[in-house]
Amino acid sequence: IGDTAGSNGTVTMTGAFIWNSTGTSSGTIIGFIGAGTFNAGGGSTVNTANTILGFGATSSGSVTVDASTWNQTGAAPLSALFVGYGGAGAFTVQNGGTVSAVDTYVGHLAGSNGAATVTGAGSSWTGNSFFIGNSGTGTFNVLNSATLTANNNTFLGYFAGSTGTLNVDGAG
């Protein structure tokens, strides 16, 4: 989605639709050199191997999961979610939406800028490990009674030159 320089692609799902991208090695790439947007809403479900937002320095990718489900279903290492993979990435979960990923990287690779937000009661993001600022700049926001569950580790500013920020605000 957003596959070449200067391109801009958008996917919008509303209703009980299912997106399956589990049989490929790359999974779902949103903003591959260009700009990409993926909106999953209204009870839709996304099942994918890796998810990459903002692949490359000039790229940008954004995802909104609104009252829907996003599952990273591949076996490791094909079950990671990258928000900013050399480029810019933004991933928002709201209105009771859920995300499940083995590992989440926000701001992966030098020069990247990633922002992840989970907001609102019933909204959740669950994973094994979280790398917030993994050679790049990463920010993760947990707001308004949403939940973030790390079954293993959470790393902030994982490598030298990285910046990682975790903001938690509101009852929860």
Short mmCIF file of C-alpha atoms in Angstrom, two decimals:
data_model
loop_
_atom_site.label_atom_id
_atom_site.label_comp_id
_atom_site.label_asym_id
_atom_site.label_seq_id
_atom_site.Cartn_x
_atom_site.Cartn_y
_atom_site.Cartn_z
CA ILE A 1 0.00 0.00 0.00
CA GLY A 2 1.86 3.11 -1.20
CA ASP A 3 4.33 1.01 -3.18
CA THR A 4 6.47 3.52 -5.09
CA ALA A 5 7.93 6.99 -4.57
CA GLY A 6 5.21 9.60 -4.80
CA SER A 7 2.40 7.06 -4.53
CA ASN A 8 -0.39 7.20 -1.98
CA GLY A 9 -2.54 4.14 -1.24
CA THR A 10 -5.46 3.66 1.13
CA VAL A 11 -7.39 0.63 2.37
CA THR A 12 -10.58 1.18 4.36
CA MET A 13 -12.52 -1.72 5.90
CA THR A 14 -15.87 -1.21 7.59
CA GLY A 15 -18.10 -3.96 8.84
CA ALA A 16 -17.34 -7.59 9.54
CA PHE A 17 -14.74 -8.02 6.80
CA ILE A 18 -11.54 -10.09 7.12
CA TRP A 19 -8.12 -9.24 5.63
CA ASN A 20 -5.75 -12.23 5.44
CA SER A 21 -2.12 -11.70 4.46
CA THR A 22 -0.51 -14.63 6.22
CA GLY A 23 0.97 -16.64 3.36
CA THR A 24 3.71 -14.19 2.39
CA SER A 25 7.11 -13.57 3.90
CA SER A 26 6.55 -9.82 4.11
CA GLY A 27 2.97 -9.70 5.36
CA THR A 28 1.36 -6.26 5.04
CA ILE A 29 3.49 -3.21 4.18
CA ILE A 30 1.84 0.19 4.55
CA GLY A 31 3.99 2.93 3.07
CA PHE A 32 6.60 1.06 1.02
CA ILE A 33 8.69 3.93 -0.38
CA GLY A 34 5.43 5.95 -0.80
CA ALA A 35 2.61 6.79 1.59
CA GLY A 36 0.04 4.28 2.82
CA THR A 37 -3.01 4.32 5.06
CA PHE A 38 -4.98 1.36 6.44
CA ASN A 39 -8.26 1.90 8.31
CA ALA A 40 -9.83 -1.13 9.97
CA GLY A 41 -13.20 -0.29 11.48
CA GLY A 42 -16.66 -1.50 12.34
CA GLY A 43 -15.77 -4.94 13.65
CA SER A 44 -13.35 -5.94 10.89
CA THR A 45 -10.43 -8.34 11.44
CA VAL A 46 -6.91 -8.19 10.04
CA ASN A 47 -4.75 -11.35 10.14
CA THR A 48 -1.24 -10.83 8.81
CA ALA A 49 2.36 -11.94 9.08
CA ASN A 50 4.73 -8.99 9.63
CA THR A 51 3.23 -5.53 9.51
CA ILE A 52 5.55 -2.73 8.41
CA LEU A 53 4.58 0.96 8.46
CA GLY A 54 6.93 3.44 6.76
CA PHE A 55 9.47 1.23 4.97
CA GLY A 56 12.28 3.53 3.82
CA ALA A 57 13.43 7.06 4.55
CA THR A 58 10.89 8.82 2.31
CA SER A 59 7.94 6.63 3.27
CA SER A 60 5.08 7.02 5.70
CA GLY A 61 2.46 4.57 6.88
CA SER A 62 -0.51 4.88 9.19
CA VAL A 63 -3.01 2.41 10.61
CA THR A 64 -6.19 3.02 12.61
CA VAL A 65 -7.89 0.07 14.30
CA ASP A 66 -11.31 1.33 15.39
CA ALA A 67 -13.53 -1.18 17.21
CA SER A 68 -11.76 -3.95 15.27
CA THR A 69 -9.01 -6.57 15.65
CA TRP A 70 -5.43 -6.68 14.28
CA ASN A 71 -3.60 -10.02 14.67
CA GLN A 72 0.01 -10.79 13.82
CA THR A 73 -0.43 -14.47 13.00
CA GLY A 74 2.90 -15.58 11.53
CA ALA A 75 5.44 -17.68 13.38
CA ALA A 76 8.47 -15.71 14.66
CA PRO A 77 10.18 -13.85 13.12
CA LEU A 78 7.22 -13.23 10.79
CA SER A 79 4.88 -11.98 13.49
CA ALA A 80 6.37 -8.59 14.31
CA LEU A 81 4.72 -5.21 13.99
CA PHE A 82 7.02 -2.34 12.91
CA VAL A 83 5.77 1.24 13.32
CA GLY A 84 8.36 3.31 11.44
CA TYR A 85 10.86 1.04 9.65
CA GLY A 86 13.37 3.62 8.45
CA GLY A 87 10.53 6.05 7.67
CA ALA A 88 7.55 7.45 9.55
CA GLY A 89 4.81 5.30 11.05
CA ALA A 90 1.70 5.90 13.16
CA PHE A 91 -0.56 3.18 14.57
CA THR A 92 -3.71 4.00 16.58
CA VAL A 93 -6.05 1.57 18.38
CA GLN A 94 -9.32 3.03 19.68
CA ASN A 95 -12.95 2.42 20.65
CA GLY A 96 -12.39 -1.11 21.95
CA GLY A 97 -10.01 -2.16 19.20
CA THR A 98 -7.38 -4.81 19.90
CA VAL A 99 -3.88 -5.60 18.63
CA SER A 100 -1.96 -8.81 19.21
CA ALA A 101 1.67 -9.16 18.05
CA VAL A 102 4.61 -11.25 19.19
CA ASP A 103 6.97 -8.26 19.12
CA THR A 104 6.27 -4.57 18.48
CA TYR A 105 8.97 -2.16 17.27
CA VAL A 106 8.20 1.56 17.34
CA GLY A 107 10.90 3.63 15.61
CA HIS A 108 12.92 0.78 14.10
CA LEU A 109 16.20 1.67 12.34
CA ALA A 110 18.12 4.94 12.39
CA GLY A 111 16.18 7.88 10.97
CA SER A 112 12.80 6.34 11.65
CA ASN A 113 10.05 7.99 13.64
CA GLY A 114 7.23 5.86 15.04
CA ALA A 115 4.20 6.63 17.19
CA ALA A 116 1.80 4.05 18.60
CA THR A 117 -1.33 4.94 20.56
CA VAL A 118 -3.89 2.75 22.29
CA THR A 119 -6.77 4.77 23.73
CA GLY A 120 -10.14 4.24 25.36
CA ALA A 121 -11.73 1.69 27.67
CA GLY A 122 -11.68 -1.78 26.15
CA SER A 123 -8.85 -0.94 23.74
CA SER A 124 -5.78 -3.13 24.15
CA TRP A 125 -2.36 -3.94 22.70
CA THR A 126 -0.80 -7.26 23.75
CA GLY A 127 2.59 -8.69 22.86
CA ASN A 128 5.65 -10.50 24.01
CA SER A 129 8.19 -7.66 23.84
CA PHE A 130 8.01 -3.96 22.97
CA PHE A 131 10.99 -2.03 21.54
CA ILE A 132 10.17 1.69 21.72
CA GLY A 133 13.00 3.54 19.99
CA ASN A 134 14.96 0.69 18.41
CA SER A 135 17.76 2.69 16.72
CA GLY A 136 15.20 5.37 15.79
CA THR A 137 12.70 7.54 17.66
CA GLY A 138 9.65 5.85 19.13
CA THR A 139 6.72 6.99 21.25
CA PHE A 140 4.03 4.72 22.72
CA ASN A 141 0.92 6.29 24.28
CA VAL A 142 -1.48 4.39 26.55
CA LEU A 143 -4.45 6.66 27.22
CA ASN A 144 -7.96 6.85 28.69
CA SER A 145 -8.22 3.44 30.41
CA ALA A 146 -6.68 1.47 27.52
CA THR A 147 -4.28 -1.40 28.30
CA LEU A 148 -0.81 -2.36 27.14
CA THR A 149 0.31 -5.87 28.08
CA ALA A 150 3.93 -6.94 27.63
CA ASN A 151 4.27 -10.64 28.42
CA ASN A 152 8.06 -10.38 28.46
CA ASN A 153 10.04 -7.13 28.08
CA THR A 154 9.60 -3.45 27.28
CA PHE A 155 12.68 -1.57 26.07
CA LEU A 156 12.95 2.22 25.75
CA GLY A 157 15.80 3.62 23.60
CA TYR A 158 17.21 0.18 22.89
CA PHE A 159 20.40 1.16 21.02
CA ALA A 160 22.77 4.14 21.29
CA GLY A 161 21.25 7.15 19.53
CA SER A 162 17.70 5.84 20.03
CA THR A 163 14.95 7.76 21.78
CA GLY A 164 12.09 5.86 23.38
CA THR A 165 9.14 7.37 25.24
CA LEU A 166 6.24 5.62 26.96
CA ASN A 167 3.34 7.88 28.03
CA VAL A 168 0.59 6.53 30.29
CA ASP A 169 -2.35 8.77 31.17
CA GLY A 170 -5.86 8.21 32.52
CA ALA A 171 -7.40 5.59 34.75
CA GLY A 172 -6.65 2.01 33.86
#
